[in-house]
């Protein structure tokens, strides 16, 4: 392999499920450089919409091993199962890591709602209030859009969540 300009060789670490952050911290404490790419997304849970940050590659993080460092320290760090490419880990090109870091910083992997377009009053996941008809005053979440201006809403119906399809939804629903 050619001389590394940064003096760091990059590898992929296989980490315990949902332990990317603590594995990254354990590797940092041992003196390794770590890149654990994440993405932001909007999640709905229990009628709440929240912003979450998830691992871009669940179960994997990138580890930068300085020249002359002991590879076994990286392989046996807390929450690390090993380096990908056993018994000889596969070294990654540092340019690939740099490109991923730039893309993550720019939010290229995020799955956030896009700005509203003119003529489309709300998006999937929005909380709305029905303003006309038998469900007037009820709050609901937009689940999906259908042809002809209809939409499927998740409505609180006598204490239970029910999917309801409303026609001409732009006329009978407004943002909460």
Tab-separated table of N, CA, C and O in Angstrom, residues 18-86:
chain	number	residue	atom	x	y	z
A	18	UNK	N	-27.083	-1.181	17.882
A	18	UNK	CA	-27.497	0.072	18.535
A	18	UNK	C	-26.473	0.594	19.539
A	18	UNK	O	-26.834	1.292	20.485
A	19	UNK	N	-25.213	0.284	19.328
A	19	UNK	CA	-24.164	0.742	20.241
A	19	UNK	C	-23.071	1.518	19.499
A	19	UNK	O	-21.932	1.574	19.946
A	20	UNK	N	-23.448	2.149	18.398
A	20	UNK	CA	-22.465	2.878	17.598
A	20	UNK	C	-21.826	4.012	18.395
A	20	UNK	O	-20.609	4.206	18.344
A	21	UNK	N	-22.626	4.755	19.163
A	21	UNK	CA	-22.101	5.905	19.903
A	21	UNK	C	-21.160	5.481	21.018
A	21	UNK	O	-20.096	6.075	21.196
A	22	UNK	N	-21.524	4.467	21.783
A	22	UNK	CA	-20.656	4.051	22.894
A	22	UNK	C	-19.406	3.352	22.378
A	22	UNK	O	-18.334	3.474	22.978
A	23	UNK	N	-19.516	2.637	21.260
A	23	UNK	CA	-18.334	2.014	20.660
A	23	UNK	C	-17.382	3.101	20.159
A	23	UNK	O	-16.161	3.005	20.339
A	24	UNK	N	-17.934	4.145	19.552
A	24	UNK	CA	-17.112	5.256	19.076
A	24	UNK	C	-16.394	5.921	20.250
A	24	UNK	O	-15.201	6.234	20.160
A	25	UNK	N	-17.094	6.112	21.351
A	25	UNK	CA	-16.482	6.727	22.533
A	25	UNK	C	-15.368	5.839	23.083
A	25	UNK	O	-14.299	6.336	23.455
A	26	UNK	N	-15.584	4.535	23.126
A	26	UNK	CA	-14.560	3.609	23.623
A	26	UNK	C	-13.314	3.645	22.742
A	26	UNK	O	-12.183	3.616	23.248
A	27	UNK	N	-13.502	3.719	21.445
A	27	UNK	CA	-12.359	3.787	20.530
A	27	UNK	C	-11.615	5.111	20.666
A	27	UNK	O	-10.380	5.155	20.625
A	28	UNK	N	-12.347	6.203	20.848
A	28	UNK	CA	-11.710	7.513	21.032
A	28	UNK	C	-10.858	7.531	22.292
A	28	UNK	O	-9.762	8.096	22.315
A	29	UNK	N	-11.369	6.904	23.362
A	29	UNK	CA	-10.611	6.844	24.615
A	29	UNK	C	-9.301	6.081	24.459
A	29	UNK	O	-8.347	6.310	25.196
A	30	UNK	N	-9.260	5.177	23.487
A	30	UNK	CA	-8.036	4.411	23.222
A	30	UNK	C	-7.121	5.124	22.231
A	30	UNK	O	-6.095	4.591	21.843
A	31	UNK	N	-7.531	6.321	21.778
A	31	UNK	CA	-6.674	7.114	20.913
A	31	UNK	C	-6.911	6.965	19.420
A	31	UNK	O	-6.111	7.449	18.616
A	32	UNK	N	-7.994	6.327	19.031
A	32	UNK	CA	-8.303	6.149	17.613
A	32	UNK	C	-9.188	7.285	17.121
A	32	UNK	O	-9.963	7.867	17.887
A	33	UNK	N	-9.075	7.591	15.847
A	33	UNK	CA	-10.014	8.526	15.220
A	33	UNK	C	-11.247	7.730	14.845
A	33	UNK	O	-11.157	6.563	14.462
A	34	UNK	N	-12.415	8.345	14.956
A	34	UNK	CA	-13.666	7.636	14.699
A	34	UNK	C	-14.587	8.506	13.854
A	34	UNK	O	-14.675	9.715	14.068
A	35	UNK	N	-15.252	7.872	12.910
A	35	UNK	CA	-16.295	8.541	12.129
A	35	UNK	C	-17.505	7.623	12.137
A	35	UNK	O	-17.463	6.510	11.609
A	36	UNK	N	-18.574	8.053	12.808
A	36	UNK	CA	-19.817	7.293	12.903
A	36	UNK	C	-20.899	8.095	12.190
A	36	UNK	O	-21.592	8.910	12.811
A	37	UNK	N	-21.062	7.906	10.861
A	37	UNK	CA	-22.018	8.729	10.107
A	37	UNK	C	-23.451	8.514	10.563
A	37	UNK	O	-23.858	7.396	10.883
A	38	UNK	N	-24.197	9.625	10.608
A	38	UNK	CA	-25.600	9.571	11.022
A	38	UNK	C	-26.470	10.281	9.993
A	38	UNK	O	-25.972	10.991	9.127
A	39	UNK	N	-27.767	10.056	10.132
A	39	UNK	CA	-28.738	10.753	9.293
A	39	UNK	C	-29.872	11.219	10.198
A	39	UNK	O	-30.179	10.583	11.210
A	40	UNK	N	-30.464	12.325	9.842
A	40	UNK	CA	-31.604	12.841	10.592
A	40	UNK	C	-32.882	12.447	9.859
A	40	UNK	O	-32.912	12.410	8.632
A	41	UNK	N	-33.908	12.137	10.629
A	41	UNK	CA	-35.187	11.780	10.033
A	41	UNK	C	-36.313	12.186	10.976
A	41	UNK	O	-36.094	12.412	12.163
A	42	UNK	N	-37.502	12.278	10.423
A	42	UNK	CA	-38.683	12.579	11.212
A	42	UNK	C	-39.380	11.261	11.501
A	42	UNK	O	-39.594	10.448	10.601
A	43	UNK	N	-39.690	11.034	12.768
A	43	UNK	CA	-40.362	9.804	13.173
A	43	UNK	C	-41.659	10.157	13.882
A	43	UNK	O	-41.743	11.162	14.585
A	44	UNK	N	-42.671	9.331	13.691
A	44	UNK	CA	-43.923	9.497	14.418
A	44	UNK	C	-44.056	8.339	15.388
A	44	UNK	O	-43.817	7.184	15.039
A	45	UNK	N	-44.381	8.670	16.616
A	45	UNK	CA	-44.542	7.648	17.648
A	45	UNK	C	-45.558	8.164	18.654
A	45	UNK	O	-45.412	9.274	19.175
A	46	UNK	N	-46.564	7.368	18.901
A	46	UNK	CA	-47.597	7.717	19.875
A	46	UNK	C	-48.168	9.111	19.604
A	46	UNK	O	-48.259	9.942	20.493
A	47	UNK	N	-48.489	9.360	18.348
A	47	UNK	CA	-49.095	10.617	17.895
A	47	UNK	C	-48.162	11.810	18.023
A	47	UNK	O	-48.583	12.945	17.925
A	48	UNK	N	-46.869	11.555	18.282
A	48	UNK	CA	-45.896	12.648	18.356
A	48	UNK	C	-44.974	12.560	17.157
A	48	UNK	O	-44.585	11.472	16.733
A	49	UNK	N	-44.625	13.685	16.643
A	49	UNK	CA	-43.662	13.741	15.550
A	49	UNK	C	-42.382	14.302	16.143
A	49	UNK	O	-42.389	15.352	16.777
A	50	UNK	N	-41.282	13.558	15.960
A	50	UNK	CA	-40.019	14.006	16.538
A	50	UNK	C	-38.872	13.813	15.552
A	50	UNK	O	-38.949	12.981	14.658
A	51	UNK	N	-37.840	14.586	15.741
A	51	UNK	CA	-36.646	14.502	14.916
A	51	UNK	C	-35.698	13.503	15.578
A	51	UNK	O	-35.415	13.618	16.765
A	52	UNK	N	-35.221	12.533	14.798
A	52	UNK	CA	-34.300	11.518	15.323
A	52	UNK	C	-33.022	11.494	14.510
A	52	UNK	O	-33.034	11.790	13.329
A	53	UNK	N	-31.955	11.107	15.169
A	53	UNK	CA	-30.680	10.927	14.494
A	53	UNK	C	-30.305	9.457	14.616
A	53	UNK	O	-30.167	8.936	15.718
A	54	UNK	N	-30.184	8.789	13.473
A	54	UNK	CA	-29.878	7.362	13.433
A	54	UNK	C	-28.543	7.125	12.758
A	54	UNK	O	-28.086	7.940	11.956
A	55	UNK	N	-27.958	5.967	13.036
A	55	UNK	CA	-26.727	5.572	12.361
A	55	UNK	C	-27.016	5.378	10.873
A	55	UNK	O	-28.030	4.779	10.505
A	56	UNK	N	-26.141	5.886	10.041
A	56	UNK	CA	-26.298	5.710	8.598
A	56	UNK	C	-26.073	4.251	8.217
A	56	UNK	O	-26.767	3.713	7.365
A	57	UNK	N	-25.115	3.612	8.867
A	57	UNK	CA	-24.831	2.187	8.657
A	57	UNK	C	-24.970	1.483	10.000
A	57	UNK	O	-23.978	1.311	10.721
A	58	UNK	N	-26.193	1.075	10.373
A	58	UNK	CA	-26.383	0.460	11.688
A	58	UNK	C	-25.448	-0.737	11.884
A	58	UNK	O	-25.341	-1.609	11.040
A	59	UNK	N	-24.769	-0.728	13.018
A	59	UNK	CA	-23.867	-1.821	13.360
A	59	UNK	C	-22.436	-1.633	12.875
A	59	UNK	O	-21.592	-2.485	13.111
A	60	UNK	N	-22.160	-0.492	12.223
A	60	UNK	CA	-20.812	-0.256	11.696
A	60	UNK	C	-20.395	1.193	11.909
A	60	UNK	O	-21.211	2.104	11.814
A	61	UNK	N	-19.111	1.393	12.190
A	61	UNK	CA	-18.516	2.724	12.249
A	61	UNK	C	-17.144	2.641	11.588
A	61	UNK	O	-16.595	1.550	11.401
A	62	UNK	N	-16.583	3.785	11.252
A	62	UNK	CA	-15.259	3.837	10.637
A	62	UNK	C	-14.240	4.183	11.719
A	62	UNK	O	-14.459	5.072	12.534
A	63	UNK	N	-13.095	3.484	11.690
A	63	UNK	CA	-12.052	3.680	12.679
A	63	UNK	C	-10.768	4.084	11.976
A	63	UNK	O	-10.317	3.395	11.055
A	64	UNK	N	-10.189	5.182	12.413
A	64	UNK	CA	-8.903	5.646	11.898
A	64	UNK	C	-7.798	5.192	12.833
A	64	UNK	O	-7.739	5.605	13.988
A	65	UNK	N	-6.915	4.314	12.319
A	65	UNK	CA	-5.834	3.763	13.128
A	65	UNK	C	-4.537	4.486	12.765
A	65	UNK	O	-4.100	4.405	11.617
A	66	UNK	N	-3.944	5.201	13.723
A	66	UNK	CA	-2.681	5.898	13.431
A	66	UNK	C	-1.576	4.906	13.074
A	66	UNK	O	-1.576	3.764	13.536
A	67	UNK	N	-0.624	5.367	12.252
A	67	UNK	CA	0.501	4.527	11.859
A	67	UNK	C	1.239	4.052	13.115
A	67	UNK	O	1.488	4.828	14.026
A	68	UNK	N	1.510	2.780	13.174
A	68	UNK	CA	2.245	2.211	14.296
A	68	UNK	C	1.382	1.816	15.481
A	68	UNK	O	1.886	1.255	16.447
A	69	UNK	N	0.083	2.096	15.430
A	69	UNK	CA	-0.809	1.742	16.551
A	69	UNK	C	-1.107	0.242	16.521
A	69	UNK	O	-1.039	-0.406	15.484
A	70	UNK	N	-1.433	-0.301	17.672
A	70	UNK	CA	-1.750	-1.715	17.801
A	70	UNK	C	-3.187	-1.962	17.335
A	70	UNK	O	-4.137	-1.483	17.960
A	71	UNK	N	-3.329	-2.723	16.236
A	71	UNK	CA	-4.667	-3.014	15.682
A	71	UNK	C	-5.542	-3.797	16.660
A	71	UNK	O	-6.763	-3.671	16.645
A	72	UNK	N	-4.923	-4.612	17.511
A	72	UNK	CA	-5.726	-5.421	18.435
A	72	UNK	C	-6.485	-4.538	19.426
A	72	UNK	O	-7.544	-4.929	19.919
A	73	UNK	N	-5.956	-3.349	19.718
A	73	UNK	CA	-6.670	-2.419	20.605
A	73	UNK	C	-8.003	-2.005	19.984
A	73	UNK	O	-8.997	-1.859	20.683
A	74	UNK	N	-8.021	-1.789	18.678
A	74	UNK	CA	-9.261	-1.421	17.984
A	74	UNK	C	-10.202	-2.615	17.907
A	74	UNK	O	-11.409	-2.476	18.085
A	75	UNK	N	-9.653	-3.779	17.624
A	75	UNK	CA	-10.479	-4.992	17.501
A	75	UNK	C	-11.175	-5.360	18.812
A	75	UNK	O	-12.261	-5.930	18.797
A	76	UNK	N	-10.535	-5.061	19.926
A	76	UNK	CA	-11.051	-5.509	21.219
A	76	UNK	C	-11.562	-4.379	22.104
A	76	UNK	O	-11.689	-4.544	23.312
A	77	UNK	N	-11.865	-3.247	21.518
A	77	UNK	CA	-12.444	-2.147	22.294
A	77	UNK	C	-13.858	-2.534	22.735
A	77	UNK	O	-14.505	-3.397	22.124
A	78	UNK	N	-14.332	-1.885	23.775
A	78	UNK	CA	-15.692	-2.147	24.269
A	78	UNK	C	-16.709	-1.930	23.155
A	78	UNK	O	-16.618	-0.950	22.403
A	79	UNK	N	-17.683	-2.821	23.057
A	79	UNK	CA	-18.793	-2.772	22.109
A	79	UNK	C	-18.365	-2.981	20.649
A	79	UNK	O	-19.160	-2.787	19.747
A	80	UNK	N	-17.122	-3.357	20.412
A	80	UNK	CA	-16.637	-3.647	19.069
A	80	UNK	C	-16.507	-5.157	18.928
A	80	UNK	O	-15.872	-5.810	19.757
A	81	UNK	N	-17.120	-5.705	17.880
A	81	UNK	CA	-17.022	-7.144	17.642
A	81	UNK	C	-15.790	-7.501	16.833
A	81	UNK	O	-15.340	-8.630	16.868
A	82	UNK	N	-15.266	-6.550	16.092
A	82	UNK	CA	-14.072	-6.782	15.298
A	82	UNK	C	-14.021	-5.808	14.139
A	82	UNK	O	-14.886	-4.955	13.975
A	83	UNK	N	-12.994	-5.948	13.324
A	83	UNK	CA	-12.854	-5.128	12.127
A	83	UNK	C	-13.261	-5.958	10.920
A	83	UNK	O	-12.954	-7.154	10.854
A	84	UNK	N	-13.947	-5.357	9.981
A	84	UNK	CA	-14.449	-6.073	8.806
A	84	UNK	C	-13.268	-6.513	7.953
A	84	UNK	O	-12.357	-5.735	7.675
A	85	UNK	N	-13.315	-7.777	7.540
A	85	UNK	CA	-12.260	-8.340	6.718
A	85	UNK	C	-11.346	-9.248	7.516
A	85	UNK	O	-10.152	-9.292	7.281
A	86	UNK	N	-11.900	-9.968	8.475
A	86	UNK	CA	-11.099	-10.854	9.315
A	86	UNK	C	-10.475	-11.948	8.473
A	86	UNK	O	-11.116	-12.439	7.571
